[in-house]
Amino acid sequence: MGPGSGSAAGPGTGVGSGRGAPRQRLRAWAELLRVSALFSVPGDALAGAAAVGRRPGRGTALAIGASLCLYEAGMALNDWADRDEDAVDRPHRPIPSGRISPAAALGAAGVLTAAGLALAARAGRPALTVATGLAATVWAYDLHLKHTKAGPAAMAAARSLDLLLGATAAVAATGTATRTGAGAAGGARRPDNVAGPRTMADALRTPGPGPVILPPPARGGLTGALPALPAALVLGAHTYGVTAVSRHETQGGSTGTPLAVLATTTALAAAVLGEWRGRRGQMPEGLATTGPATVGPAPHPEARLARAAGSGSGPGRAASPEGILGWAAALGVTSQPEGTLGSGLPGWAPAGPGGGAVPAARPQSLLGRTVADPTRLLTLALTGAYLRTAGPPLLHAALNPSPPLTQRAVGGGIRAMIPLQAALAARAGSPVTGLAVMGLVPLARSLARKVSLT
């Protein structure tokens, strides 16, 4: 959107037409709220739910709604706070051009903030706590922090909190559904956002009429969202770079900032493609000895306990060594005492149930693991799309730090959030969620041709 389009949509346009005035007013609000950037928001909640191992459900939908409202509240408040500055640098913006009054923009920011907090409250008290912190960060950034050195950090914190909002809402919805399902006699519904049995007792049934052994209860609330913190930090670091570049989009003149952000973007891509510690690999010690090797994600602790229960002893049966080792591995106890022969020799795996060290499996190359694992291959492709979207505009802005190229770099950074969110979801073991997030790219690109991102 150039300056000419703003003047063409001024108060005098469409006055004589019954349809022209409402259409131009709607366009002015679309510019104020920057609706083309909205498609970068749902991926936060979806990536957060994937990071804590939940499927998208009611909690995720509420988190997306809350995020959209708070994001648009920030957009309206941003233009209200910058109305004097925009009158000089961007007179075509809706408030300086007179298409939207300052009072209307401020009122919209307040209403959207209240709506976002109300939706978050429906997702549970932990989600409301995170959303309140997010709303406070947005208002503090727009009203004061934007023009200070803490501005990029505040915007990064807001984006990280948005992802944690999705994680917290998913965990809270799961806990609510589990409690509801457990209280209903004969209920067969599964808890929201999670694929698995309705109750712990369904997951762990020991042979015979013996008592059911339950694992410790799953963490909920804010504590349950902690696994999403690394993904939130990655997304926050990207947002920090985009915000740092945006400080020069009206005047230009910065070469070092785009170069530094380009280096950060490359480092973030490398972090996403790093080793998946604790996500994929061999079966835990003691469980891999009871059957053939399994390819895929490491089993959930509940599944490990269930498998150990299946190999354990029932009434009148002697306990098998495999079952004992399975219980030990599931409970975090090593199956081989320290000092056993062969336990510390290089290239030798710990002893199995039959005793004696065995040669360790040869580690597979990174390329081999990537080709053999479709999810890892998808993560690689999504991370490449992230680099392809964010990298070239930053390089062009570094070579020629003019305002148009700097604004293009900012727009590329905003659009790059979508493939980054998709890559984070796929890396967490949710390839379908990653593909769904990536499906927002064509919609964002189409709308960006009509409404500017910056």
Short mmCIF file of C-alpha atoms in Angstrom, two decimals:
data_model
loop_
_atom_site.label_atom_id
_atom_site.label_comp_id
_atom_site.label_asym_id
_atom_site.label_seq_id
_atom_site.Cartn_x
_atom_site.Cartn_y
_atom_site.Cartn_z
CA MET A 1 0.00 0.00 0.00
CA GLY A 2 1.53 3.29 -1.06
CA PRO A 3 0.69 6.84 -0.08
CA GLY A 4 -1.52 7.23 -3.10
CA SER A 5 -3.86 4.48 -1.98
CA GLY A 6 -4.40 6.21 1.35
CA SER A 7 -5.40 9.49 -0.26
CA ALA A 8 -7.65 7.68 -2.71
CA ALA A 9 -9.51 6.17 0.21
CA GLY A 10 -10.04 9.54 1.90
CA PRO A 11 -13.29 10.98 3.11
CA GLY A 12 -14.28 12.24 -0.30
CA THR A 13 -14.22 8.79 -1.94
CA GLY A 14 -17.48 7.02 -2.46
CA VAL A 15 -19.64 9.72 -0.84
CA GLY A 16 -22.16 9.61 -3.60
CA SER A 17 -22.36 5.82 -3.64
CA GLY A 18 -24.40 3.81 -1.16
CA ARG A 19 -21.84 1.01 -1.15
CA GLY A 20 -18.68 3.06 -1.48
CA ALA A 21 -18.57 4.62 1.99
CA PRO A 22 -19.00 1.37 4.02
CA ARG A 23 -16.51 -0.40 1.78
CA GLN A 24 -13.90 2.32 2.21
CA ARG A 25 -14.47 2.38 5.96
CA LEU A 26 -14.01 -1.39 6.11
CA ARG A 27 -10.80 -1.02 4.14
CA ALA A 28 -9.57 1.63 6.56
CA TRP A 29 -10.12 -0.70 9.51
CA ALA A 30 -8.36 -3.50 7.64
CA GLU A 31 -5.36 -1.19 7.22
CA LEU A 32 -5.43 -0.09 10.84
CA LEU A 33 -5.56 -3.67 12.12
CA ARG A 34 -3.15 -4.96 9.44
CA VAL A 35 -5.34 -7.98 8.84
CA SER A 36 -2.83 -9.47 6.39
CA ALA A 37 -0.56 -10.18 9.38
CA LEU A 38 -3.30 -12.09 11.20
CA PHE A 39 -2.26 -15.37 9.60
CA SER A 40 0.99 -15.28 11.55
CA VAL A 41 -0.95 -15.63 14.83
CA PRO A 42 -2.76 -19.04 14.87
CA GLY A 43 0.52 -20.92 14.47
CA ASP A 44 1.64 -19.72 17.91
CA ALA A 45 -1.11 -21.62 19.73
CA LEU A 46 -0.83 -24.64 17.42
CA ALA A 47 2.94 -24.87 17.90
CA GLY A 48 2.47 -24.47 21.66
CA ALA A 49 -0.03 -27.33 21.79
CA ALA A 50 2.30 -29.52 19.73
CA ALA A 51 5.22 -28.72 22.02
CA VAL A 52 3.35 -30.18 25.02
CA GLY A 53 2.15 -33.21 23.05
CA ARG A 54 -1.51 -32.21 22.65
CA ARG A 55 -3.74 -32.31 19.63
CA PRO A 56 -5.60 -29.12 18.69
CA GLY A 57 -8.90 -29.00 20.53
CA ARG A 58 -11.21 -26.68 22.42
CA GLY A 59 -8.42 -25.16 24.47
CA THR A 60 -6.35 -24.49 21.38
CA ALA A 61 -9.30 -22.84 19.63
CA LEU A 62 -9.88 -20.55 22.60
CA ALA A 63 -6.18 -19.68 22.70
CA ILE A 64 -6.20 -18.82 18.98
CA GLY A 65 -9.23 -16.57 19.47
CA ALA A 66 -7.61 -14.83 22.44
CA SER A 67 -4.35 -14.37 20.52
CA LEU A 68 -6.11 -12.86 17.51
CA CYS A 69 -7.98 -10.38 19.70
CA LEU A 70 -4.89 -9.33 21.64
CA TYR A 71 -2.84 -9.06 18.44
CA GLU A 72 -5.39 -6.77 16.82
CA ALA A 73 -5.69 -4.76 20.03
CA GLY A 74 -1.96 -4.13 19.78
CA MET A 75 -2.28 -3.03 16.16
CA ALA A 76 -5.02 -0.51 16.95
CA LEU A 77 -3.18 0.78 20.02
CA ASN A 78 0.04 1.06 18.02
CA ASP A 79 -1.50 3.44 15.49
CA TRP A 80 -3.21 5.43 18.23
CA ALA A 81 0.08 5.90 20.08
CA ASP A 82 1.97 6.78 16.87
CA ARG A 83 -0.67 9.11 15.39
CA ASP A 84 1.53 12.23 15.66
CA GLU A 85 4.58 10.45 14.26
CA ASP A 86 2.55 8.90 11.43
CA ALA A 87 1.19 12.34 10.52
CA VAL A 88 4.74 13.19 9.40
CA ASP A 89 6.17 9.88 8.19
CA ARG A 90 2.98 8.04 7.08
CA PRO A 91 0.20 10.49 6.39
CA HIS A 92 -1.66 7.81 4.41
CA ARG A 93 -2.31 5.71 7.54
CA PRO A 94 -5.99 5.55 8.63
CA ILE A 95 -5.73 7.90 11.64
CA PRO A 96 -3.62 10.72 10.10
CA SER A 97 -5.70 10.62 6.92
CA GLY A 98 -8.90 11.10 8.94
CA ARG A 99 -10.54 7.82 7.92
CA ILE A 100 -10.59 6.57 11.53
CA SER A 101 -10.70 8.81 14.60
CA PRO A 102 -8.17 8.38 17.42
CA ALA A 103 -10.96 7.72 19.90
CA ALA A 104 -12.34 4.90 17.75
CA ALA A 105 -8.91 3.28 17.49
CA LEU A 106 -8.34 3.48 21.25
CA GLY A 107 -11.82 2.14 21.95
CA ALA A 108 -11.22 -0.78 19.58
CA ALA A 109 -7.98 -1.59 21.40
CA GLY A 110 -9.81 -1.72 24.73
CA VAL A 111 -12.69 -3.85 23.44
CA LEU A 112 -10.36 -6.32 21.70
CA THR A 113 -8.22 -6.65 24.82
CA ALA A 114 -11.27 -7.42 26.95
CA ALA A 115 -12.47 -9.97 24.39
CA GLY A 116 -9.09 -11.67 24.31
CA LEU A 117 -8.96 -11.98 28.10
CA ALA A 118 -12.53 -13.30 28.19
CA LEU A 119 -11.66 -16.04 25.68
CA ALA A 120 -8.53 -16.94 27.63
CA ALA A 121 -10.58 -17.18 30.83
CA ARG A 122 -12.77 -19.80 29.13
CA ALA A 123 -9.63 -21.87 28.59
CA GLY A 124 -8.83 -21.94 32.32
CA ARG A 125 -7.18 -19.89 35.00
CA PRO A 126 -3.58 -20.72 33.91
CA ALA A 127 -4.37 -19.56 30.37
CA LEU A 128 -5.90 -16.36 31.74
CA THR A 129 -2.73 -15.74 33.75
CA VAL A 130 -0.57 -16.01 30.64
CA ALA A 131 -2.99 -13.91 28.57
CA THR A 132 -2.97 -11.18 31.22
CA GLY A 133 0.81 -11.02 31.05
CA LEU A 134 0.59 -10.93 27.26
CA ALA A 135 -1.93 -8.07 27.27
CA ALA A 136 0.15 -6.09 29.77
CA THR A 137 3.24 -6.57 27.57
CA VAL A 138 1.39 -5.40 24.45
CA TRP A 139 0.08 -2.24 26.12
CA ALA A 140 3.42 -1.46 27.74
CA TYR A 141 5.20 -1.84 24.40
CA ASP A 142 2.82 0.39 22.44
CA LEU A 143 2.54 3.12 25.06
CA HIS A 144 6.13 3.36 26.25
CA LEU A 145 8.65 0.59 25.57
CA LYS A 146 8.51 0.83 21.78
CA HIS A 147 10.80 3.85 21.66
CA THR A 148 13.25 2.52 24.26
CA LYS A 149 16.04 -0.03 24.06
CA ALA A 150 13.73 -2.55 25.68
CA GLY A 151 11.32 -2.40 22.74
CA PRO A 152 12.53 -5.47 20.79
CA ALA A 153 12.76 -7.52 23.99
CA ALA A 154 9.19 -6.59 24.94
CA MET A 155 7.89 -7.61 21.52
CA ALA A 156 9.84 -10.87 21.70
CA ALA A 157 8.34 -11.56 25.12
CA ALA A 158 4.85 -10.96 23.74
CA ARG A 159 5.34 -13.51 20.94
CA SER A 160 6.83 -16.06 23.35
CA LEU A 161 3.91 -15.59 25.73
CA ASP A 162 1.53 -16.11 22.83
CA LEU A 163 3.00 -19.55 22.14
CA LEU A 164 2.94 -20.38 25.86
CA LEU A 165 -0.71 -19.32 25.92
CA GLY A 166 -1.48 -22.05 23.39
CA ALA A 167 0.49 -24.60 25.40
CA THR A 168 -1.16 -23.64 28.69
CA ALA A 169 -4.67 -23.67 27.22
CA ALA A 170 -4.08 -27.11 25.69
CA VAL A 171 -2.82 -28.54 28.98
CA ALA A 172 -5.63 -26.92 30.98
CA ALA A 173 -8.30 -28.21 28.57
CA THR A 174 -6.84 -31.71 28.81
CA GLY A 175 -6.97 -31.67 32.60
CA THR A 176 -10.57 -30.41 32.62
CA ALA A 177 -11.72 -33.03 30.14
CA THR A 178 -9.93 -35.81 32.02
CA ARG A 179 -11.58 -34.88 35.30
CA THR A 180 -14.99 -34.64 33.61
CA GLY A 181 -14.58 -37.96 31.84
CA ALA A 182 -13.40 -39.74 34.98
CA GLY A 183 -16.42 -38.51 36.91
CA ALA A 184 -18.97 -39.74 34.36
CA ALA A 185 -19.91 -43.40 34.84
CA GLY A 186 -19.43 -45.40 31.68
CA GLY A 187 -18.29 -42.37 29.70
CA ALA A 188 -16.30 -43.18 26.58
CA ARG A 189 -15.17 -39.72 25.52
CA ARG A 190 -11.48 -38.94 25.25
CA PRO A 191 -9.97 -35.85 26.86
CA ASP A 192 -9.56 -32.76 24.76
CA ASN A 193 -6.30 -32.19 22.87
CA VAL A 194 -4.72 -35.55 23.59
CA ALA A 195 -4.72 -38.88 21.78
CA GLY A 196 -4.94 -41.66 24.28
CA PRO A 197 -7.08 -43.53 26.75
CA ARG A 198 -9.75 -41.75 28.75
CA THR A 199 -8.28 -42.59 32.16
CA MET A 200 -5.05 -43.95 33.55
CA ALA A 201 -6.82 -47.19 34.44
CA ASP A 202 -7.61 -47.76 30.75
CA ALA A 203 -3.94 -47.35 29.94
CA LEU A 204 -2.57 -49.70 32.62
CA ARG A 205 -4.34 -53.01 33.20
CA THR A 206 -2.26 -55.74 34.78
CA PRO A 207 -2.96 -59.39 33.92
CA GLY A 208 -5.52 -60.98 36.20
CA PRO A 209 -7.66 -59.42 38.89
CA GLY A 210 -4.76 -57.70 40.59
CA PRO A 211 -4.78 -54.03 41.55
CA VAL A 212 -4.20 -51.36 38.93
CA ILE A 213 -0.89 -49.53 39.35
CA LEU A 214 -1.09 -45.89 38.35
CA PRO A 215 1.82 -43.57 37.46
CA PRO A 216 2.14 -40.13 39.03
CA PRO A 217 -0.52 -37.67 37.75
CA ALA A 218 0.37 -35.59 34.70
CA ARG A 219 1.50 -32.04 35.30
CA GLY A 220 -1.05 -29.36 34.55
CA GLY A 221 -1.44 -25.60 34.41
CA LEU A 222 1.63 -23.44 34.06
CA THR A 223 3.99 -26.29 35.00
CA GLY A 224 2.61 -28.49 32.25
CA ALA A 225 3.47 -25.84 29.66
CA LEU A 226 7.17 -25.81 30.50
CA PRO A 227 8.10 -28.22 27.65
CA ALA A 228 6.99 -25.48 25.23
CA LEU A 229 9.54 -23.00 26.59
CA PRO A 230 12.34 -23.82 24.06
CA ALA A 231 9.97 -23.31 21.13
CA ALA A 232 8.74 -20.06 22.70
CA LEU A 233 12.31 -18.79 23.01
CA VAL A 234 13.04 -19.61 19.35
CA LEU A 235 9.96 -17.72 18.20
CA GLY A 236 10.77 -14.85 20.55
CA ALA A 237 14.32 -14.57 19.20
CA HIS A 238 12.97 -14.32 15.65
CA THR A 239 10.50 -11.64 16.74
CA TYR A 240 13.29 -9.70 18.43
CA GLY A 241 15.17 -9.53 15.12
CA VAL A 242 12.12 -8.45 13.12
CA THR A 243 11.37 -5.70 15.65
CA ALA A 244 14.98 -4.49 15.59
CA VAL A 245 14.84 -4.14 11.79
CA SER A 246 11.45 -2.41 11.91
CA ARG A 247 12.95 0.48 13.88
CA HIS A 248 14.62 1.65 10.65
CA GLU A 249 11.77 1.03 8.21
CA THR A 250 10.74 4.69 7.88
CA GLN A 251 14.21 6.25 7.68
CA GLY A 252 16.43 3.37 6.56
CA GLY A 253 20.19 3.69 6.84
CA SER A 254 21.06 0.59 8.93
CA THR A 255 23.31 -2.09 7.43
CA GLY A 256 24.52 -3.83 10.57
CA THR A 257 21.07 -4.64 11.95
CA PRO A 258 19.83 -6.65 8.94
CA LEU A 259 23.14 -8.53 8.80
CA ALA A 260 22.95 -9.38 12.50
CA VAL A 261 19.33 -10.51 12.15
CA LEU A 262 20.27 -12.61 9.12
CA ALA A 263 22.91 -14.38 11.22
CA THR A 264 20.36 -14.89 13.99
CA THR A 265 17.87 -16.33 11.50
CA THR A 266 20.46 -18.85 10.32
CA ALA A 267 21.28 -19.81 13.91
CA LEU A 268 17.59 -20.32 14.71
CA ALA A 269 17.19 -22.58 11.68
CA ALA A 270 20.17 -24.61 12.86
CA ALA A 271 18.62 -24.87 16.33
CA VAL A 272 15.34 -26.19 14.89
CA LEU A 273 17.25 -28.78 12.86
CA GLY A 274 19.43 -29.77 15.83
CA GLU A 275 19.40 -33.14 17.54
CA TRP A 276 15.99 -34.12 18.90
CA ARG A 277 17.08 -35.02 22.39
CA GLY A 278 14.51 -37.12 24.17
CA ARG A 279 12.16 -37.15 21.19
CA ARG A 280 13.45 -39.85 18.88
CA GLY A 281 15.86 -42.68 19.20
CA GLN A 282 16.21 -46.19 20.59
CA MET A 283 13.87 -47.68 23.14
CA PRO A 284 14.77 -47.13 26.79
CA GLU A 285 17.07 -49.65 28.33
CA GLY A 286 15.25 -52.79 29.47
CA LEU A 287 12.30 -52.31 27.12
CA ALA A 288 14.11 -52.87 23.84
CA THR A 289 15.13 -56.36 24.98
CA THR A 290 11.57 -57.76 24.96
CA GLY A 291 10.94 -57.39 21.24
CA PRO A 292 12.31 -56.19 17.93
CA ALA A 293 13.71 -52.71 17.56
CA THR A 294 11.13 -50.01 17.14
CA VAL A 295 11.52 -47.05 14.84
CA GLY A 296 9.75 -43.83 15.82
CA PRO A 297 9.25 -41.59 18.82
CA ALA A 298 10.28 -42.75 22.24
CA PRO A 299 7.23 -44.08 24.14
CA HIS A 300 5.38 -41.94 26.65
CA PRO A 301 6.07 -42.88 30.30
CA GLU A 302 2.52 -44.21 30.60
CA ALA A 303 3.08 -46.51 27.61
CA ARG A 304 6.36 -47.72 29.09
CA LEU A 305 4.61 -48.58 32.34
CA ALA A 306 1.81 -50.35 30.47
CA ARG A 307 4.32 -52.41 28.48
CA ALA A 308 6.17 -53.29 31.64
CA ALA A 309 2.88 -54.32 33.27
CA GLY A 310 2.11 -56.59 30.33
CA SER A 311 5.42 -58.43 30.76
CA GLY A 312 5.14 -58.63 34.54
CA SER A 313 3.77 -61.41 36.69
CA GLY A 314 0.14 -62.13 37.37
CA PRO A 315 -1.45 -64.30 40.04
CA GLY A 316 0.34 -67.60 40.22
CA ARG A 317 3.06 -66.57 37.74
CA ALA A 318 6.70 -66.00 38.44
CA ALA A 319 8.12 -62.60 37.63
CA SER A 320 10.08 -62.63 34.37
CA PRO A 321 13.44 -60.88 34.10
CA GLU A 322 12.13 -58.87 31.15
CA GLY A 323 9.20 -57.58 33.17
CA ILE A 324 11.43 -56.59 36.07
CA LEU A 325 13.79 -54.76 33.74
CA GLY A 326 10.85 -53.08 32.07
CA TRP A 327 9.52 -51.78 35.38
CA ALA A 328 13.01 -50.59 36.31
CA ALA A 329 13.43 -48.70 33.03
CA ALA A 330 9.95 -47.19 33.27
CA LEU A 331 10.64 -45.96 36.78
CA GLY A 332 14.03 -44.52 35.82
CA VAL A 333 16.15 -47.20 37.52
CA THR A 334 19.13 -48.53 35.58
CA SER A 335 19.03 -52.23 34.80
CA GLN A 336 22.76 -52.69 35.22
CA PRO A 337 24.62 -51.79 38.39
CA GLU A 338 27.64 -49.62 38.13
CA GLY A 339 30.83 -51.59 37.72
CA THR A 340 29.31 -54.49 35.77
CA LEU A 341 31.76 -55.94 33.29
CA GLY A 342 31.41 -54.22 29.94
CA SER A 343 29.20 -51.41 31.20
CA GLY A 344 31.84 -48.74 30.71
CA LEU A 345 33.70 -50.06 27.68
CA PRO A 346 33.57 -47.85 24.57
CA GLY A 347 31.44 -49.31 21.80
CA TRP A 348 29.56 -51.72 24.08
CA ALA A 349 25.96 -51.40 25.17
CA PRO A 350 24.76 -52.20 28.71
CA ALA A 351 23.97 -55.78 29.51
CA GLY A 352 20.60 -57.22 28.51
CA PRO A 353 18.43 -59.51 30.62
CA GLY A 354 20.59 -62.49 29.73
CA GLY A 355 23.74 -60.81 31.07
CA GLY A 356 26.91 -59.83 29.26
CA ALA A 357 27.67 -56.70 27.31
CA VAL A 358 26.72 -56.59 23.65
CA PRO A 359 28.18 -54.52 20.81
CA ALA A 360 26.49 -51.13 20.53
CA ALA A 361 24.54 -50.28 17.40
CA ARG A 362 26.44 -48.19 14.94
CA PRO A 363 25.16 -44.57 14.95
CA GLN A 364 23.37 -43.59 11.78
CA SER A 365 24.43 -40.48 9.89
CA LEU A 366 22.35 -37.32 10.06
CA LEU A 367 21.45 -37.65 6.38
CA GLY A 368 20.42 -41.26 6.85
CA ARG A 369 18.21 -40.41 9.84
CA THR A 370 16.61 -37.57 7.90
CA VAL A 371 15.78 -39.69 4.86
CA ALA A 372 14.47 -42.55 6.98
CA ASP A 373 12.22 -40.30 9.08
CA PRO A 374 9.41 -38.49 7.18
CA THR A 375 8.77 -36.13 10.09
CA ARG A 376 12.40 -35.06 10.19
CA LEU A 377 12.32 -34.62 6.41
CA LEU A 378 9.23 -32.42 6.72
CA THR A 379 10.93 -30.37 9.43
CA LEU A 380 13.89 -29.87 7.12
CA ALA A 381 11.62 -28.65 4.31
CA LEU A 382 9.70 -26.28 6.59
CA THR A 383 12.91 -24.86 8.03
CA GLY A 384 14.17 -24.30 4.49
CA ALA A 385 10.96 -22.39 3.72
CA TYR A 386 11.60 -20.26 6.80
CA LEU A 387 15.10 -19.38 5.60
CA ARG A 388 13.87 -18.75 2.07
CA THR A 389 11.19 -16.33 3.32
CA ALA A 390 13.25 -14.35 5.82
CA GLY A 391 16.79 -14.50 4.39
CA PRO A 392 16.78 -12.77 0.97
CA PRO A 393 14.89 -9.62 2.08
CA LEU A 394 17.31 -9.21 4.99
CA LEU A 395 20.28 -9.55 2.66
CA HIS A 396 18.82 -6.98 0.26
CA ALA A 397 18.19 -4.56 3.14
CA ALA A 398 21.78 -4.99 4.31
CA LEU A 399 23.16 -4.27 0.84
CA ASN A 400 20.84 -1.30 0.28
CA PRO A 401 19.32 -0.03 3.57
CA SER A 402 16.66 2.12 1.95
CA PRO A 403 13.22 2.46 3.57
CA PRO A 404 11.41 0.35 0.88
CA LEU A 405 13.86 -2.55 1.18
CA THR A 406 13.88 -2.31 4.97
CA GLN A 407 10.08 -2.45 4.99
CA ARG A 408 10.27 -5.46 2.69
CA ALA A 409 12.65 -7.15 5.15
CA VAL A 410 10.17 -6.50 7.97
CA GLY A 411 7.34 -7.97 5.90
CA GLY A 412 9.46 -11.00 5.08
CA GLY A 413 10.21 -11.51 8.76
CA ILE A 414 6.50 -11.39 9.62
CA ARG A 415 5.63 -13.88 6.87
CA ALA A 416 8.53 -16.14 7.93
CA MET A 417 6.87 -16.70 11.30
CA ILE A 418 4.41 -19.09 9.65
CA PRO A 419 6.96 -21.62 8.33
CA LEU A 420 8.90 -21.27 11.58
CA GLN A 421 5.80 -22.15 13.59
CA ALA A 422 5.14 -25.06 11.22
CA ALA A 423 8.72 -26.32 11.62
CA LEU A 424 8.46 -26.13 15.42
CA ALA A 425 5.21 -28.12 15.35
CA ALA A 426 6.69 -30.78 13.08
CA ARG A 427 9.83 -30.97 15.20
CA ALA A 428 7.63 -31.63 18.24
CA GLY A 429 6.21 -34.69 16.48
CA SER A 430 3.03 -33.12 15.00
CA PRO A 431 3.55 -33.16 11.21
CA VAL A 432 -0.16 -32.74 10.46
CA THR A 433 -0.29 -29.58 12.59
CA GLY A 434 2.83 -28.32 10.83
CA LEU A 435 1.25 -28.82 7.42
CA ALA A 436 -1.95 -27.12 8.59
CA VAL A 437 0.00 -24.08 9.76
CA MET A 438 1.91 -23.99 6.49
CA GLY A 439 -1.42 -23.93 4.67
CA LEU A 440 -1.89 -20.37 5.96
CA VAL A 441 0.96 -19.09 3.76
CA PRO A 442 -1.08 -18.76 0.51
CA LEU A 443 -3.86 -16.95 2.38
CA ALA A 444 -1.40 -14.53 3.98
CA ARG A 445 0.33 -13.89 0.66
CA SER A 446 -2.97 -13.22 -1.10
CA LEU A 447 -4.19 -10.77 1.54
CA ALA A 448 -0.80 -9.03 1.74
CA ARG A 449 -1.29 -7.90 -1.87
CA LYS A 450 -4.36 -5.94 -0.74
CA VAL A 451 -3.37 -4.75 2.75
CA SER A 452 0.20 -3.87 3.69
CA LEU A 453 1.90 -5.81 6.48
CA THR A 454 3.71 -2.71 7.80
#
